């Protein structure tokens, strides 16, 4: 019984050590304020919201660039940002 408990504790400890860290703060916008939804995994393994138009027309929290089609990007790297949205119109960060 002791071994089983120790084994389970070891498994839980390993899962905690190897759990994927959440993406850096500010990159996950409030989905209720956006028209388009969805995400992708970037080259660092972080989940990032896909470019989206905001319902208010204002830059949503966490946006890093405004694309030429009017959508906002949450990209964590400059390379490829807004590539399917006409390119970057303006960098916000």
PDB file of C-alpha atoms in Angstrom:
ATOM      1  CA  UNK A   1       0.000   0.000   0.000  1.00  0.00           C
ATOM      2  CA  UNK A   2       2.840   2.378   0.886  1.00  0.00           C
ATOM      3  CA  UNK A   3       4.498   1.681  -2.439  1.00  0.00           C
ATOM      4  CA  UNK A   4       1.296   2.399  -4.337  1.00  0.00           C
ATOM      5  CA  UNK A   5       0.880   5.760  -2.596  1.00  0.00           C
ATOM      6  CA  UNK A   6       4.511   6.682  -3.230  1.00  0.00           C
ATOM      7  CA  UNK A   7       4.171   5.623  -6.867  1.00  0.00           C
ATOM      8  CA  UNK A   8       1.089   7.834  -7.326  1.00  0.00           C
ATOM      9  CA  UNK A   9       2.830  10.778  -5.677  1.00  0.00           C
ATOM     10  CA  UNK A  10       5.805  10.310  -8.007  1.00  0.00           C
ATOM     11  CA  UNK A  11       3.515  10.310 -11.044  1.00  0.00           C
ATOM     12  CA  UNK A  12       1.785  13.485  -9.888  1.00  0.00           C
ATOM     13  CA  UNK A  13       5.138  15.171  -9.253  1.00  0.00           C
ATOM     14  CA  UNK A  14       6.352  14.296 -12.762  1.00  0.00           C
ATOM     15  CA  UNK A  15       3.171  15.624 -14.365  1.00  0.00           C
ATOM     16  CA  UNK A  16       3.612  18.907 -12.511  1.00  0.00           C
ATOM     17  CA  UNK A  17       7.251  19.210 -13.582  1.00  0.00           C
ATOM     18  CA  UNK A  18       6.544  18.509 -17.245  1.00  0.00           C
ATOM     19  CA  UNK A  19       3.241  20.352 -17.582  1.00  0.00           C
ATOM     20  CA  UNK A  20       3.209  22.910 -20.365  1.00  0.00           C
ATOM     21  CA  UNK A  21       3.487  26.419 -18.988  1.00  0.00           C
ATOM     22  CA  UNK A  22       0.710  28.816 -19.908  1.00  0.00           C
ATOM     23  CA  UNK A  23       1.528  31.374 -22.573  1.00  0.00           C
ATOM     24  CA  UNK A  24       3.041  34.674 -21.444  1.00  0.00           C
ATOM     25  CA  UNK A  25       0.487  37.054 -19.997  1.00  0.00           C
ATOM     26  CA  UNK A  26      -1.344  39.402 -22.317  1.00  0.00           C
ATOM     27  CA  UNK A  27      -1.533  37.069 -25.312  1.00  0.00           C
ATOM     28  CA  UNK A  28      -4.928  35.550 -24.585  1.00  0.00           C
ATOM     29  CA  UNK A  29      -7.569  38.184 -25.273  1.00  0.00           C
ATOM     30  CA  UNK A  30     -11.146  38.177 -24.035  1.00  0.00           C
ATOM     31  CA  UNK A  31     -12.773  35.986 -26.701  1.00  0.00           C
ATOM     32  CA  UNK A  32     -16.179  37.590 -26.103  1.00  0.00           C
ATOM     33  CA  UNK A  33     -14.799  40.873 -27.504  1.00  0.00           C
ATOM     34  CA  UNK A  34     -13.620  39.308 -30.770  1.00  0.00           C
ATOM     35  CA  UNK A  35     -15.475  38.318 -33.923  1.00  0.00           C
ATOM     36  CA  UNK A  36     -13.210  35.466 -35.053  1.00  0.00           C
ATOM     37  CA  UNK A  37     -12.111  32.687 -32.726  1.00  0.00           C
ATOM     38  CA  UNK A  38      -9.418  30.050 -32.718  1.00  0.00           C
ATOM     39  CA  UNK A  39      -5.775  29.647 -31.896  1.00  0.00           C
ATOM     40  CA  UNK A  40      -2.539  28.162 -33.150  1.00  0.00           C
ATOM     41  CA  UNK A  41       0.643  26.862 -31.563  1.00  0.00           C
ATOM     42  CA  UNK A  42       3.647  29.046 -32.332  1.00  0.00           C
ATOM     43  CA  UNK A  43       7.251  27.932 -32.788  1.00  0.00           C
ATOM     44  CA  UNK A  44       7.846  28.179 -29.018  1.00  0.00           C
ATOM     45  CA  UNK A  45       4.962  25.811 -28.328  1.00  0.00           C
ATOM     46  CA  UNK A  46       2.719  28.562 -26.924  1.00  0.00           C
ATOM     47  CA  UNK A  47      -0.958  28.746 -27.788  1.00  0.00           C
ATOM     48  CA  UNK A  48      -1.717  32.087 -29.449  1.00  0.00           C
ATOM     49  CA  UNK A  49      -5.092  33.503 -30.521  1.00  0.00           C
ATOM     50  CA  UNK A  50      -5.463  33.794 -34.286  1.00  0.00           C
ATOM     51  CA  UNK A  51      -5.760  37.286 -35.775  1.00  0.00           C
ATOM     52  CA  UNK A  52      -9.275  38.624 -35.196  1.00  0.00           C
ATOM     53  CA  UNK A  53     -11.416  41.705 -35.618  1.00  0.00           C
ATOM     54  CA  UNK A  54     -12.610  43.300 -32.392  1.00  0.00           C
ATOM     55  CA  UNK A  55     -16.310  44.014 -31.916  1.00  0.00           C
ATOM     56  CA  UNK A  56     -15.530  47.568 -30.753  1.00  0.00           C
ATOM     57  CA  UNK A  57     -13.022  48.327 -33.510  1.00  0.00           C
ATOM     58  CA  UNK A  58     -10.455  49.147 -30.814  1.00  0.00           C
ATOM     59  CA  UNK A  59      -7.284  47.160 -30.218  1.00  0.00           C
ATOM     60  CA  UNK A  60      -8.099  44.256 -27.895  1.00  0.00           C
ATOM     61  CA  UNK A  61      -5.979  43.638 -24.820  1.00  0.00           C
ATOM     62  CA  UNK A  62      -2.887  41.640 -25.735  1.00  0.00           C
ATOM     63  CA  UNK A  63      -2.845  42.619 -29.420  1.00  0.00           C
ATOM     64  CA  UNK A  64       0.677  43.094 -30.749  1.00  0.00           C
ATOM     65  CA  UNK A  65      -0.090  44.342 -34.263  1.00  0.00           C
ATOM     66  CA  UNK A  66      -2.899  45.629 -36.445  1.00  0.00           C
ATOM     67  CA  UNK A  67      -3.104  43.861 -39.797  1.00  0.00           C
ATOM     68  CA  UNK A  68      -3.890  45.632 -43.079  1.00  0.00           C
ATOM     69  CA  UNK A  69      -7.293  43.908 -43.251  1.00  0.00           C
ATOM     70  CA  UNK A  70      -8.252  45.531 -39.910  1.00  0.00           C
ATOM     71  CA  UNK A  71      -7.793  42.420 -37.760  1.00  0.00           C
ATOM     72  CA  UNK A  72      -5.533  42.371 -34.725  1.00  0.00           C
ATOM     73  CA  UNK A  73      -2.681  39.917 -34.253  1.00  0.00           C
ATOM     74  CA  UNK A  74      -1.513  38.449 -30.954  1.00  0.00           C
ATOM     75  CA  UNK A  75       1.726  37.104 -32.397  1.00  0.00           C
ATOM     76  CA  UNK A  76       4.721  36.784 -30.092  1.00  0.00           C
ATOM     77  CA  UNK A  77       7.228  37.121 -32.954  1.00  0.00           C
ATOM     78  CA  UNK A  78       7.479  39.593 -35.835  1.00  0.00           C
ATOM     79  CA  UNK A  79       8.169  36.984 -38.500  1.00  0.00           C
ATOM     80  CA  UNK A  80       4.959  35.869 -40.188  1.00  0.00           C
ATOM     81  CA  UNK A  81       2.709  38.274 -38.308  1.00  0.00           C
ATOM     82  CA  UNK A  82      -0.419  39.105 -40.335  1.00  0.00           C
ATOM     83  CA  UNK A  83       0.929  37.048 -43.243  1.00  0.00           C
ATOM     84  CA  UNK A  84      -2.549  35.969 -44.334  1.00  0.00           C
ATOM     85  CA  UNK A  85      -4.119  39.301 -43.467  1.00  0.00           C
ATOM     86  CA  UNK A  86      -2.312  41.640 -45.864  1.00  0.00           C
ATOM     87  CA  UNK A  87       0.742  42.202 -43.686  1.00  0.00           C
ATOM     88  CA  UNK A  88       1.270  44.451 -40.693  1.00  0.00           C
ATOM     89  CA  UNK A  89      -0.291  47.885 -40.822  1.00  0.00           C
ATOM     90  CA  UNK A  90       0.946  48.975 -37.401  1.00  0.00           C
ATOM     91  CA  UNK A  91       2.952  47.437 -34.549  1.00  0.00           C
ATOM     92  CA  UNK A  92       1.285  47.946 -31.206  1.00  0.00           C
ATOM     93  CA  UNK A  93       4.136  46.727 -28.990  1.00  0.00           C
TER      94      UNK A  93
END
